């Protein structure tokens, strides 16, 4: 009925406990996330139990996500690459064909110095994924990096995307896009989305509020914050436009709220904010589905 489902992100290791508690709020899809490693999570058993939970409600798993640096294989990221492989191999058990996360990055060097290692690692991962009908997508989060240096991710803006597609042409690699990270960089997200919607495989529901008065008075390098990550419905983005652009481009994936960032609706107000965002985004999608009238035999021709 809905070509774009509205859902939320849930930590993969807690999914079996959390999903039954939040499904009654009306979430239609879920992304399951892991930080740097899938750890000791039994993905086969978790996939079976999660799929039973969500399919009974009509919801679905949109994406499995692993956020770490798969290019270095060092320290806390030593298991990140193997975790990408595990999630690709187990995606079908969760009922999804999508695995997302960060590209990783070679620390302390310009972005383009990471491209050969990126092409090597994700060339192998994309082939592994293609063999199983799985697609890969990268969140557009700079993680405080820029073109000159960073620790986590190269897929944070259009210039980087162009370089990535040139370094590794692969139809099953795309973007996990959200407006928030672009707004943090003072990019207008809507013209960007119009241009790049064909490469968007998944959308995170995270917004931002930009304090233009602070920028005009103090710039972006003062101690004063000039932007805040927000839950959709509390930030600056016109999500009706976002959903319209996605639909016009033929997007039929999901839009999943990324919570736990809003400076106001957090702590004991976290789910209050998320459920508000869920209902707000459903309205931006067009509200409750209304079927069109059935058309029978045409009436006799009359005056025109």
PDB file of C-alpha atoms in Angstrom:
ATOM      1  CA  UNK A   1       0.000   0.000   0.000  1.00  0.00           C
ATOM      2  CA  UNK A   2       2.829   2.422   0.855  1.00  0.00           C
ATOM      3  CA  UNK A   3       5.728   2.731  -1.543  1.00  0.00           C
ATOM      4  CA  UNK A   4       7.893   4.330   1.187  1.00  0.00           C
ATOM      5  CA  UNK A   5       7.633   2.855   4.667  1.00  0.00           C
ATOM      6  CA  UNK A   6       8.372   4.898   7.792  1.00  0.00           C
ATOM      7  CA  UNK A   7      10.345   3.194  10.535  1.00  0.00           C
ATOM      8  CA  UNK A   8      13.249   3.586  12.936  1.00  0.00           C
ATOM      9  CA  UNK A   9      16.725   2.302  13.786  1.00  0.00           C
ATOM     10  CA  UNK A  10      17.168  -0.337  16.492  1.00  0.00           C
ATOM     11  CA  UNK A  11      20.394  -1.745  17.916  1.00  0.00           C
ATOM     12  CA  UNK A  12      20.781  -5.221  16.460  1.00  0.00           C
ATOM     13  CA  UNK A  13      21.888  -6.822  19.716  1.00  0.00           C
ATOM     14  CA  UNK A  14      18.711  -5.615  21.450  1.00  0.00           C
ATOM     15  CA  UNK A  15      16.273  -6.097  18.563  1.00  0.00           C
ATOM     16  CA  UNK A  16      14.473  -9.164  19.884  1.00  0.00           C
ATOM     17  CA  UNK A  17      13.688  -7.344  23.147  1.00  0.00           C
ATOM     18  CA  UNK A  18      12.935  -3.889  21.707  1.00  0.00           C
ATOM     19  CA  UNK A  19      10.872  -4.612  18.587  1.00  0.00           C
ATOM     20  CA  UNK A  20       7.788  -6.063  20.369  1.00  0.00           C
ATOM     21  CA  UNK A  21       7.694  -2.994  22.627  1.00  0.00           C
ATOM     22  CA  UNK A  22       7.748  -0.374  19.872  1.00  0.00           C
ATOM     23  CA  UNK A  23       5.824  -2.091  17.063  1.00  0.00           C
ATOM     24  CA  UNK A  24       2.443  -1.042  18.548  1.00  0.00           C
ATOM     25  CA  UNK A  25       3.359   2.625  17.927  1.00  0.00           C
ATOM     26  CA  UNK A  26       2.941   2.033  14.180  1.00  0.00           C
ATOM     27  CA  UNK A  27       6.504   1.717  12.888  1.00  0.00           C
ATOM     28  CA  UNK A  28       6.435   0.036   9.478  1.00  0.00           C
ATOM     29  CA  UNK A  29      10.104  -0.865   9.043  1.00  0.00           C
ATOM     30  CA  UNK A  30      13.341  -1.168  10.989  1.00  0.00           C
ATOM     31  CA  UNK A  31      17.071  -0.920  10.375  1.00  0.00           C
ATOM     32  CA  UNK A  32      19.202  -3.008  12.712  1.00  0.00           C
ATOM     33  CA  UNK A  33      22.500  -1.358  13.612  1.00  0.00           C
ATOM     34  CA  UNK A  34      25.844  -2.511  14.995  1.00  0.00           C
ATOM     35  CA  UNK A  35      28.764  -0.364  16.143  1.00  0.00           C
ATOM     36  CA  UNK A  36      32.144  -1.534  14.784  1.00  0.00           C
ATOM     37  CA  UNK A  37      31.364  -5.235  15.245  1.00  0.00           C
ATOM     38  CA  UNK A  38      28.472  -7.660  15.270  1.00  0.00           C
ATOM     39  CA  UNK A  39      30.225  -9.129  18.313  1.00  0.00           C
ATOM     40  CA  UNK A  40      28.812 -12.322  19.710  1.00  0.00           C
ATOM     41  CA  UNK A  41      25.360 -11.802  18.177  1.00  0.00           C
ATOM     42  CA  UNK A  42      24.068 -15.042  16.685  1.00  0.00           C
ATOM     43  CA  UNK A  43      22.895 -13.556  13.382  1.00  0.00           C
ATOM     44  CA  UNK A  44      21.137 -16.707  12.188  1.00  0.00           C
ATOM     45  CA  UNK A  45      19.057 -17.033  15.355  1.00  0.00           C
ATOM     46  CA  UNK A  46      18.479 -13.281  15.626  1.00  0.00           C
ATOM     47  CA  UNK A  47      17.380 -13.140  11.990  1.00  0.00           C
ATOM     48  CA  UNK A  48      14.861 -15.919  12.493  1.00  0.00           C
ATOM     49  CA  UNK A  49      13.377 -14.384  15.638  1.00  0.00           C
ATOM     50  CA  UNK A  50      13.331 -10.836  14.283  1.00  0.00           C
ATOM     51  CA  UNK A  51      11.668 -11.870  11.050  1.00  0.00           C
ATOM     52  CA  UNK A  52       8.967 -13.733  12.960  1.00  0.00           C
ATOM     53  CA  UNK A  53       8.311 -10.620  15.080  1.00  0.00           C
ATOM     54  CA  UNK A  54       8.097  -8.069  12.276  1.00  0.00           C
ATOM     55  CA  UNK A  55       6.312 -10.165   9.678  1.00  0.00           C
ATOM     56  CA  UNK A  56       3.513 -10.941  12.127  1.00  0.00           C
ATOM     57  CA  UNK A  57       2.817  -7.200  12.246  1.00  0.00           C
ATOM     58  CA  UNK A  58       3.242  -6.492   8.529  1.00  0.00           C
ATOM     59  CA  UNK A  59       6.456  -4.529   9.123  1.00  0.00           C
ATOM     60  CA  UNK A  60       9.830  -5.412   7.614  1.00  0.00           C
ATOM     61  CA  UNK A  61      13.569  -5.101   8.126  1.00  0.00           C
ATOM     62  CA  UNK A  62      14.900  -2.426   5.771  1.00  0.00           C
ATOM     63  CA  UNK A  63      18.616  -2.712   6.269  1.00  0.00           C
ATOM     64  CA  UNK A  64      21.409  -4.187   8.385  1.00  0.00           C
ATOM     65  CA  UNK A  65      24.042  -1.591   9.308  1.00  0.00           C
ATOM     66  CA  UNK A  66      27.616  -1.735  10.595  1.00  0.00           C
ATOM     67  CA  UNK A  67      29.347   1.514  11.560  1.00  0.00           C
ATOM     68  CA  UNK A  68      33.117   1.301  11.843  1.00  0.00           C
ATOM     69  CA  UNK A  69      36.244   1.563   9.698  1.00  0.00           C
ATOM     70  CA  UNK A  70      36.646  -1.545   7.501  1.00  0.00           C
ATOM     71  CA  UNK A  71      39.671  -0.113   5.673  1.00  0.00           C
ATOM     72  CA  UNK A  72      42.143  -0.269   8.562  1.00  0.00           C
ATOM     73  CA  UNK A  73      41.384  -3.474  10.477  1.00  0.00           C
ATOM     74  CA  UNK A  74      42.991  -1.995  13.583  1.00  0.00           C
ATOM     75  CA  UNK A  75      41.991  -1.553  17.235  1.00  0.00           C
ATOM     76  CA  UNK A  76      38.242  -1.426  17.826  1.00  0.00           C
ATOM     77  CA  UNK A  77      37.705  -1.759  14.059  1.00  0.00           C
ATOM     78  CA  UNK A  78      39.561  -5.075  13.807  1.00  0.00           C
ATOM     79  CA  UNK A  79      36.264  -6.938  13.235  1.00  0.00           C
ATOM     80  CA  UNK A  80      34.451  -4.338  11.112  1.00  0.00           C
ATOM     81  CA  UNK A  81      35.318  -5.829   7.715  1.00  0.00           C
ATOM     82  CA  UNK A  82      34.381  -9.338   8.874  1.00  0.00           C
ATOM     83  CA  UNK A  83      31.121  -7.869  10.222  1.00  0.00           C
ATOM     84  CA  UNK A  84      30.289  -6.469   6.759  1.00  0.00           C
ATOM     85  CA  UNK A  85      30.829  -9.965   5.395  1.00  0.00           C
ATOM     86  CA  UNK A  86      28.643 -11.574   8.066  1.00  0.00           C
ATOM     87  CA  UNK A  87      25.786  -9.123   7.505  1.00  0.00           C
ATOM     88  CA  UNK A  88      25.929  -9.658   3.743  1.00  0.00           C
ATOM     89  CA  UNK A  89      25.815 -13.424   4.255  1.00  0.00           C
ATOM     90  CA  UNK A  90      22.915 -13.263   6.729  1.00  0.00           C
ATOM     91  CA  UNK A  91      20.816 -10.461   5.193  1.00  0.00           C
ATOM     92  CA  UNK A  92      18.368 -12.884   3.577  1.00  0.00           C
ATOM     93  CA  UNK A  93      17.565 -14.383   6.986  1.00  0.00           C
ATOM     94  CA  UNK A  94      16.282 -10.965   8.091  1.00  0.00           C
ATOM     95  CA  UNK A  95      14.262 -10.541   4.901  1.00  0.00           C
ATOM     96  CA  UNK A  96      16.359  -7.678   3.526  1.00  0.00           C
ATOM     97  CA  UNK A  97      18.693  -7.214   0.579  1.00  0.00           C
ATOM     98  CA  UNK A  98      20.481  -4.131   1.942  1.00  0.00           C
ATOM     99  CA  UNK A  99      23.569  -3.686   4.133  1.00  0.00           C
ATOM    100  CA  UNK A 100      24.825  -0.212   5.044  1.00  0.00           C
ATOM    101  CA  UNK A 101      27.408   1.678   7.059  1.00  0.00           C
ATOM    102  CA  UNK A 102      30.555   3.793   6.676  1.00  0.00           C
ATOM    103  CA  UNK A 103      33.123   3.261   3.944  1.00  0.00           C
ATOM    104  CA  UNK A 104      35.975   3.644   6.398  1.00  0.00           C
ATOM    105  CA  UNK A 105      38.992   5.850   5.740  1.00  0.00           C
ATOM    106  CA  UNK A 106      42.776   5.886   6.006  1.00  0.00           C
ATOM    107  CA  UNK A 107      43.354   8.161   9.022  1.00  0.00           C
ATOM    108  CA  UNK A 108      45.144  11.463   8.763  1.00  0.00           C
ATOM    109  CA  UNK A 109      45.479  11.693   4.965  1.00  0.00           C
ATOM    110  CA  UNK A 110      43.438  13.454   2.254  1.00  0.00           C
ATOM    111  CA  UNK A 111      40.257  11.730   1.169  1.00  0.00           C
ATOM    112  CA  UNK A 112      41.478  10.701  -2.275  1.00  0.00           C
ATOM    113  CA  UNK A 113      44.368   8.759  -0.694  1.00  0.00           C
ATOM    114  CA  UNK A 114      41.760   6.326   0.679  1.00  0.00           C
ATOM    115  CA  UNK A 115      40.204   5.567  -2.716  1.00  0.00           C
ATOM    116  CA  UNK A 116      42.510   2.684  -3.771  1.00  0.00           C
ATOM    117  CA  UNK A 117      41.950   0.877  -0.460  1.00  0.00           C
ATOM    118  CA  UNK A 118      38.205   1.623  -0.650  1.00  0.00           C
ATOM    119  CA  UNK A 119      38.038   0.164  -4.180  1.00  0.00           C
ATOM    120  CA  UNK A 120      39.924  -2.934  -3.063  1.00  0.00           C
ATOM    121  CA  UNK A 121      37.825  -3.632   0.042  1.00  0.00           C
ATOM    122  CA  UNK A 122      34.416  -2.760  -1.371  1.00  0.00           C
ATOM    123  CA  UNK A 123      35.189  -4.263  -4.749  1.00  0.00           C
ATOM    124  CA  UNK A 124      35.412  -7.618  -2.975  1.00  0.00           C
ATOM    125  CA  UNK A 125      32.410  -6.875  -0.750  1.00  0.00           C
ATOM    126  CA  UNK A 126      30.264  -5.717  -3.681  1.00  0.00           C
ATOM    127  CA  UNK A 127      31.010  -8.929  -5.569  1.00  0.00           C
ATOM    128  CA  UNK A 128      30.235 -11.003  -2.482  1.00  0.00           C
ATOM    129  CA  UNK A 129      26.978  -9.046  -2.098  1.00  0.00           C
ATOM    130  CA  UNK A 130      26.027  -9.323  -5.778  1.00  0.00           C
ATOM    131  CA  UNK A 131      26.367 -13.101  -5.622  1.00  0.00           C
ATOM    132  CA  UNK A 132      23.644 -13.080  -2.950  1.00  0.00           C
ATOM    133  CA  UNK A 133      21.404 -10.369  -4.419  1.00  0.00           C
ATOM    134  CA  UNK A 134      22.465  -7.848  -1.771  1.00  0.00           C
ATOM    135  CA  UNK A 135      23.070  -4.111  -2.216  1.00  0.00           C
ATOM    136  CA  UNK A 136      25.443  -1.926  -0.174  1.00  0.00           C
ATOM    137  CA  UNK A 137      24.898   1.676   0.892  1.00  0.00           C
ATOM    138  CA  UNK A 138      26.942   4.327   2.684  1.00  0.00           C
ATOM    139  CA  UNK A 139      25.706   6.932   5.158  1.00  0.00           C
ATOM    140  CA  UNK A 140      26.656  10.503   4.212  1.00  0.00           C
ATOM    141  CA  UNK A 141      28.157  11.330   7.620  1.00  0.00           C
ATOM    142  CA  UNK A 142      31.542  13.072   7.795  1.00  0.00           C
ATOM    143  CA  UNK A 143      32.118  12.002  11.425  1.00  0.00           C
ATOM    144  CA  UNK A 144      33.985  15.309  11.934  1.00  0.00           C
ATOM    145  CA  UNK A 145      36.217  14.608   8.951  1.00  0.00           C
ATOM    146  CA  UNK A 146      36.774  16.712   5.836  1.00  0.00           C
ATOM    147  CA  UNK A 147      38.618  16.363   2.540  1.00  0.00           C
ATOM    148  CA  UNK A 148      42.000  16.839   4.186  1.00  0.00           C
ATOM    149  CA  UNK A 149      41.709  14.303   7.001  1.00  0.00           C
ATOM    150  CA  UNK A 150      39.290  12.041   8.849  1.00  0.00           C
ATOM    151  CA  UNK A 151      38.948   8.770  10.735  1.00  0.00           C
ATOM    152  CA  UNK A 152      35.730   7.063   9.638  1.00  0.00           C
ATOM    153  CA  UNK A 153      34.064   7.761   6.307  1.00  0.00           C
ATOM    154  CA  UNK A 154      34.733   9.183   2.856  1.00  0.00           C
ATOM    155  CA  UNK A 155      31.115   9.140   1.568  1.00  0.00           C
ATOM    156  CA  UNK A 156      30.089  12.509   3.003  1.00  0.00           C
ATOM    157  CA  UNK A 157      29.436  14.706  -0.033  1.00  0.00           C
ATOM    158  CA  UNK A 158      28.989  14.927  -3.805  1.00  0.00           C
ATOM    159  CA  UNK A 159      32.675  15.362  -4.701  1.00  0.00           C
ATOM    160  CA  UNK A 160      33.514  12.232  -2.720  1.00  0.00           C
ATOM    161  CA  UNK A 161      30.635  10.279  -4.285  1.00  0.00           C
ATOM    162  CA  UNK A 162      31.847  11.116  -7.777  1.00  0.00           C
ATOM    163  CA  UNK A 163      35.340   9.955  -6.863  1.00  0.00           C
ATOM    164  CA  UNK A 164      33.976   6.751  -5.303  1.00  0.00           C
ATOM    165  CA  UNK A 165      31.848   5.818  -8.331  1.00  0.00           C
ATOM    166  CA  UNK A 166      34.847   6.460 -10.596  1.00  0.00           C
ATOM    167  CA  UNK A 167      37.137   4.336  -8.410  1.00  0.00           C
ATOM    168  CA  UNK A 168      34.622   1.493  -8.154  1.00  0.00           C
ATOM    169  CA  UNK A 169      31.746   1.376 -10.658  1.00  0.00           C
ATOM    170  CA  UNK A 170      29.205  -1.013  -9.130  1.00  0.00           C
ATOM    171  CA  UNK A 171      25.461  -0.961  -9.626  1.00  0.00           C
ATOM    172  CA  UNK A 172      24.826  -2.522  -6.213  1.00  0.00           C
ATOM    173  CA  UNK A 173      26.602   0.294  -4.298  1.00  0.00           C
ATOM    174  CA  UNK A 174      24.673   3.434  -3.383  1.00  0.00           C
ATOM    175  CA  UNK A 175      23.875   5.937  -0.660  1.00  0.00           C
ATOM    176  CA  UNK A 176      22.182   5.873   2.715  1.00  0.00           C
ATOM    177  CA  UNK A 177      21.198   9.531   2.572  1.00  0.00           C
ATOM    178  CA  UNK A 178      19.853  11.989   5.103  1.00  0.00           C
ATOM    179  CA  UNK A 179      19.533  15.792   5.021  1.00  0.00           C
ATOM    180  CA  UNK A 180      21.066  16.370   8.467  1.00  0.00           C
ATOM    181  CA  UNK A 181      24.694  15.707   7.575  1.00  0.00           C
ATOM    182  CA  UNK A 182      24.489  17.898   4.496  1.00  0.00           C
ATOM    183  CA  UNK A 183      22.967  20.750   6.496  1.00  0.00           C
ATOM    184  CA  UNK A 184      25.785  20.502   9.039  1.00  0.00           C
ATOM    185  CA  UNK A 185      28.059  21.306   6.080  1.00  0.00           C
ATOM    186  CA  UNK A 186      25.702  24.169   5.082  1.00  0.00           C
ATOM    187  CA  UNK A 187      24.576  22.320   1.940  1.00  0.00           C
ATOM    188  CA  UNK A 188      20.970  22.740   0.827  1.00  0.00           C
ATOM    189  CA  UNK A 189      19.839  19.087   0.826  1.00  0.00           C
ATOM    190  CA  UNK A 190      16.921  19.306  -1.616  1.00  0.00           C
ATOM    191  CA  UNK A 191      18.764  20.242  -4.849  1.00  0.00           C
ATOM    192  CA  UNK A 192      21.343  17.607  -3.929  1.00  0.00           C
ATOM    193  CA  UNK A 193      18.642  14.975  -3.479  1.00  0.00           C
ATOM    194  CA  UNK A 194      17.093  15.798  -6.864  1.00  0.00           C
ATOM    195  CA  UNK A 195      20.453  15.142  -8.517  1.00  0.00           C
ATOM    196  CA  UNK A 196      21.436  12.037  -6.566  1.00  0.00           C
ATOM    197  CA  UNK A 197      18.117  10.318  -5.811  1.00  0.00           C
ATOM    198  CA  UNK A 198      18.894   7.613  -8.384  1.00  0.00           C
ATOM    199  CA  UNK A 199      21.798   6.465  -6.159  1.00  0.00           C
ATOM    200  CA  UNK A 200      19.837   6.561  -2.882  1.00  0.00           C
ATOM    201  CA  UNK A 201      19.114   3.034  -1.603  1.00  0.00           C
ATOM    202  CA  UNK A 202      18.016   3.953   1.936  1.00  0.00           C
ATOM    203  CA  UNK A 203      17.057   7.121   3.832  1.00  0.00           C
ATOM    204  CA  UNK A 204      17.739   7.981   7.459  1.00  0.00           C
ATOM    205  CA  UNK A 205      15.129  10.198   9.094  1.00  0.00           C
ATOM    206  CA  UNK A 206      17.347  12.773  10.761  1.00  0.00           C
ATOM    207  CA  UNK A 207      16.985  16.536  10.472  1.00  0.00           C
ATOM    208  CA  UNK A 208      18.927  19.594  11.596  1.00  0.00           C
ATOM    209  CA  UNK A 209      18.290  23.113  12.863  1.00  0.00           C
ATOM    210  CA  UNK A 210      20.738  25.727  11.582  1.00  0.00           C
ATOM    211  CA  UNK A 211      21.197  28.862  13.710  1.00  0.00           C
ATOM    212  CA  UNK A 212      21.817  31.356  10.907  1.00  0.00           C
ATOM    213  CA  UNK A 213      21.896  34.229  13.397  1.00  0.00           C
ATOM    214  CA  UNK A 214      24.868  32.598  15.143  1.00  0.00           C
ATOM    215  CA  UNK A 215      26.618  32.009  11.816  1.00  0.00           C
ATOM    216  CA  UNK A 216      26.115  35.623  10.752  1.00  0.00           C
ATOM    217  CA  UNK A 217      27.434  36.920  14.072  1.00  0.00           C
ATOM    218  CA  UNK A 218      30.155  34.386  14.969  1.00  0.00           C
ATOM    219  CA  UNK A 219      30.776  32.135  11.947  1.00  0.00           C
ATOM    220  CA  UNK A 220      31.230  28.370  12.229  1.00  0.00           C
ATOM    221  CA  UNK A 221      34.531  28.266  14.149  1.00  0.00           C
ATOM    222  CA  UNK A 222      33.486  30.013  17.362  1.00  0.00           C
ATOM    223  CA  UNK A 223      32.639  28.159  20.609  1.00  0.00           C
ATOM    224  CA  UNK A 224      28.933  28.773  19.929  1.00  0.00           C
ATOM    225  CA  UNK A 225      27.040  25.856  18.341  1.00  0.00           C
ATOM    226  CA  UNK A 226      25.566  26.801  14.966  1.00  0.00           C
ATOM    227  CA  UNK A 227      23.696  23.579  14.120  1.00  0.00           C
ATOM    228  CA  UNK A 228      21.873  20.810  16.001  1.00  0.00           C
ATOM    229  CA  UNK A 229      20.860  17.335  14.842  1.00  0.00           C
ATOM    230  CA  UNK A 230      17.082  16.979  15.197  1.00  0.00           C
ATOM    231  CA  UNK A 231      14.391  14.338  15.032  1.00  0.00           C
ATOM    232  CA  UNK A 232      12.148  14.911  11.948  1.00  0.00           C
ATOM    233  CA  UNK A 233       9.340  17.325  12.729  1.00  0.00           C
ATOM    234  CA  UNK A 234      11.550  19.504  14.944  1.00  0.00           C
ATOM    235  CA  UNK A 235      14.136  20.710  12.397  1.00  0.00           C
ATOM    236  CA  UNK A 236      14.353  22.848   9.270  1.00  0.00           C
ATOM    237  CA  UNK A 237      13.777  20.264   6.509  1.00  0.00           C
ATOM    238  CA  UNK A 238      10.584  20.127   4.465  1.00  0.00           C
ATOM    239  CA  UNK A 239      10.047  16.365   4.557  1.00  0.00           C
ATOM    240  CA  UNK A 240       7.058  16.601   2.217  1.00  0.00           C
ATOM    241  CA  UNK A 241       9.501  17.806  -0.430  1.00  0.00           C
ATOM    242  CA  UNK A 242      11.999  15.060   0.461  1.00  0.00           C
ATOM    243  CA  UNK A 243       9.367  12.342   0.037  1.00  0.00           C
ATOM    244  CA  UNK A 244       8.003  13.927  -3.147  1.00  0.00           C
ATOM    245  CA  UNK A 245      11.478  14.045  -4.717  1.00  0.00           C
ATOM    246  CA  UNK A 246      12.076  10.421  -3.738  1.00  0.00           C
ATOM    247  CA  UNK A 247       8.755   9.324  -5.217  1.00  0.00           C
ATOM    248  CA  UNK A 248       9.352  11.278  -8.416  1.00  0.00           C
ATOM    249  CA  UNK A 249      12.662   9.443  -8.800  1.00  0.00           C
ATOM    250  CA  UNK A 250      10.999   6.035  -8.374  1.00  0.00           C
ATOM    251  CA  UNK A 251      12.396   5.380  -4.886  1.00  0.00           C
ATOM    252  CA  UNK A 252      10.547   2.572  -3.111  1.00  0.00           C
ATOM    253  CA  UNK A 253      12.834   1.974  -0.143  1.00  0.00           C
ATOM    254  CA  UNK A 254      12.242   2.972   3.453  1.00  0.00           C
ATOM    255  CA  UNK A 255      12.737   6.086   5.562  1.00  0.00           C
ATOM    256  CA  UNK A 256      13.904   5.116   9.033  1.00  0.00           C
ATOM    257  CA  UNK A 257      14.208   7.575  11.902  1.00  0.00           C
ATOM    258  CA  UNK A 258      17.675   7.897  13.414  1.00  0.00           C
ATOM    259  CA  UNK A 259      16.978   8.901  16.990  1.00  0.00           C
ATOM    260  CA  UNK A 260      19.098   9.672  20.051  1.00  0.00           C
ATOM    261  CA  UNK A 261      20.515  12.922  18.649  1.00  0.00           C
ATOM    262  CA  UNK A 262      17.882  15.555  19.370  1.00  0.00           C
ATOM    263  CA  UNK A 263      18.986  18.018  22.104  1.00  0.00           C
ATOM    264  CA  UNK A 264      15.405  18.363  23.408  1.00  0.00           C
ATOM    265  CA  UNK A 265      13.577  15.091  22.704  1.00  0.00           C
ATOM    266  CA  UNK A 266      16.054  12.747  24.328  1.00  0.00           C
ATOM    267  CA  UNK A 267      16.324  10.736  27.535  1.00  0.00           C
ATOM    268  CA  UNK A 268      12.847  10.066  28.846  1.00  0.00           C
ATOM    269  CA  UNK A 269      11.427  12.014  25.865  1.00  0.00           C
ATOM    270  CA  UNK A 270      13.216   9.885  23.233  1.00  0.00           C
ATOM    271  CA  UNK A 271      10.254   7.761  22.175  1.00  0.00           C
ATOM    272  CA  UNK A 272       7.900  10.727  22.538  1.00  0.00           C
ATOM    273  CA  UNK A 273       9.969  12.482  19.892  1.00  0.00           C
ATOM    274  CA  UNK A 274      10.312   9.411  17.707  1.00  0.00           C
ATOM    275  CA  UNK A 275       6.591   8.642  17.680  1.00  0.00           C
ATOM    276  CA  UNK A 276       5.872  12.300  16.884  1.00  0.00           C
ATOM    277  CA  UNK A 277       8.358  11.981  13.992  1.00  0.00           C
ATOM    278  CA  UNK A 278       6.709   8.752  12.836  1.00  0.00           C
ATOM    279  CA  UNK A 279       3.268  10.340  12.653  1.00  0.00           C
ATOM    280  CA  UNK A 280       4.652  13.557  11.156  1.00  0.00           C
ATOM    281  CA  UNK A 281       6.466  11.670   8.389  1.00  0.00           C
ATOM    282  CA  UNK A 282       3.357   9.641   7.623  1.00  0.00           C
ATOM    283  CA  UNK A 283       1.503  12.922   7.086  1.00  0.00           C
ATOM    284  CA  UNK A 284       4.349  14.177   4.890  1.00  0.00           C
ATOM    285  CA  UNK A 285       3.922  10.977   2.887  1.00  0.00           C
ATOM    286  CA  UNK A 286       0.311  11.964   2.278  1.00  0.00           C
ATOM    287  CA  UNK A 287      -1.541  10.676   5.326  1.00  0.00           C
ATOM    288  CA  UNK A 288      -3.680   7.556   5.479  1.00  0.00           C
ATOM    289  CA  UNK A 289      -4.018   5.669   2.203  1.00  0.00           C
ATOM    290  CA  UNK A 290      -7.321   6.312   0.408  1.00  0.00           C
ATOM    291  CA  UNK A 291      -8.192   3.999  -2.516  1.00  0.00           C
ATOM    292  CA  UNK A 292      -9.291   5.546  -5.771  1.00  0.00           C
ATOM    293  CA  UNK A 293     -12.869   5.051  -7.022  1.00  0.00           C
ATOM    294  CA  UNK A 294     -13.437   1.957  -9.118  1.00  0.00           C
ATOM    295  CA  UNK A 295     -14.166   2.688 -12.762  1.00  0.00           C
ATOM    296  CA  UNK A 296     -16.942   0.676 -14.385  1.00  0.00           C
ATOM    297  CA  UNK A 297     -18.560   0.998 -17.784  1.00  0.00           C
ATOM    298  CA  UNK A 298     -18.195   4.519 -19.217  1.00  0.00           C
ATOM    299  CA  UNK A 299     -21.287   6.685 -19.110  1.00  0.00           C
ATOM    300  CA  UNK A 300     -23.012   7.640 -22.362  1.00  0.00           C
ATOM    301  CA  UNK A 301     -21.218  10.400 -24.190  1.00  0.00           C
ATOM    302  CA  UNK A 302     -22.469  13.846 -23.396  1.00  0.00           C
ATOM    303  CA  UNK A 303     -21.568  17.398 -24.222  1.00  0.00           C
ATOM    304  CA  UNK A 304     -17.918  18.356 -23.770  1.00  0.00           C
TER     305      UNK A 304
END
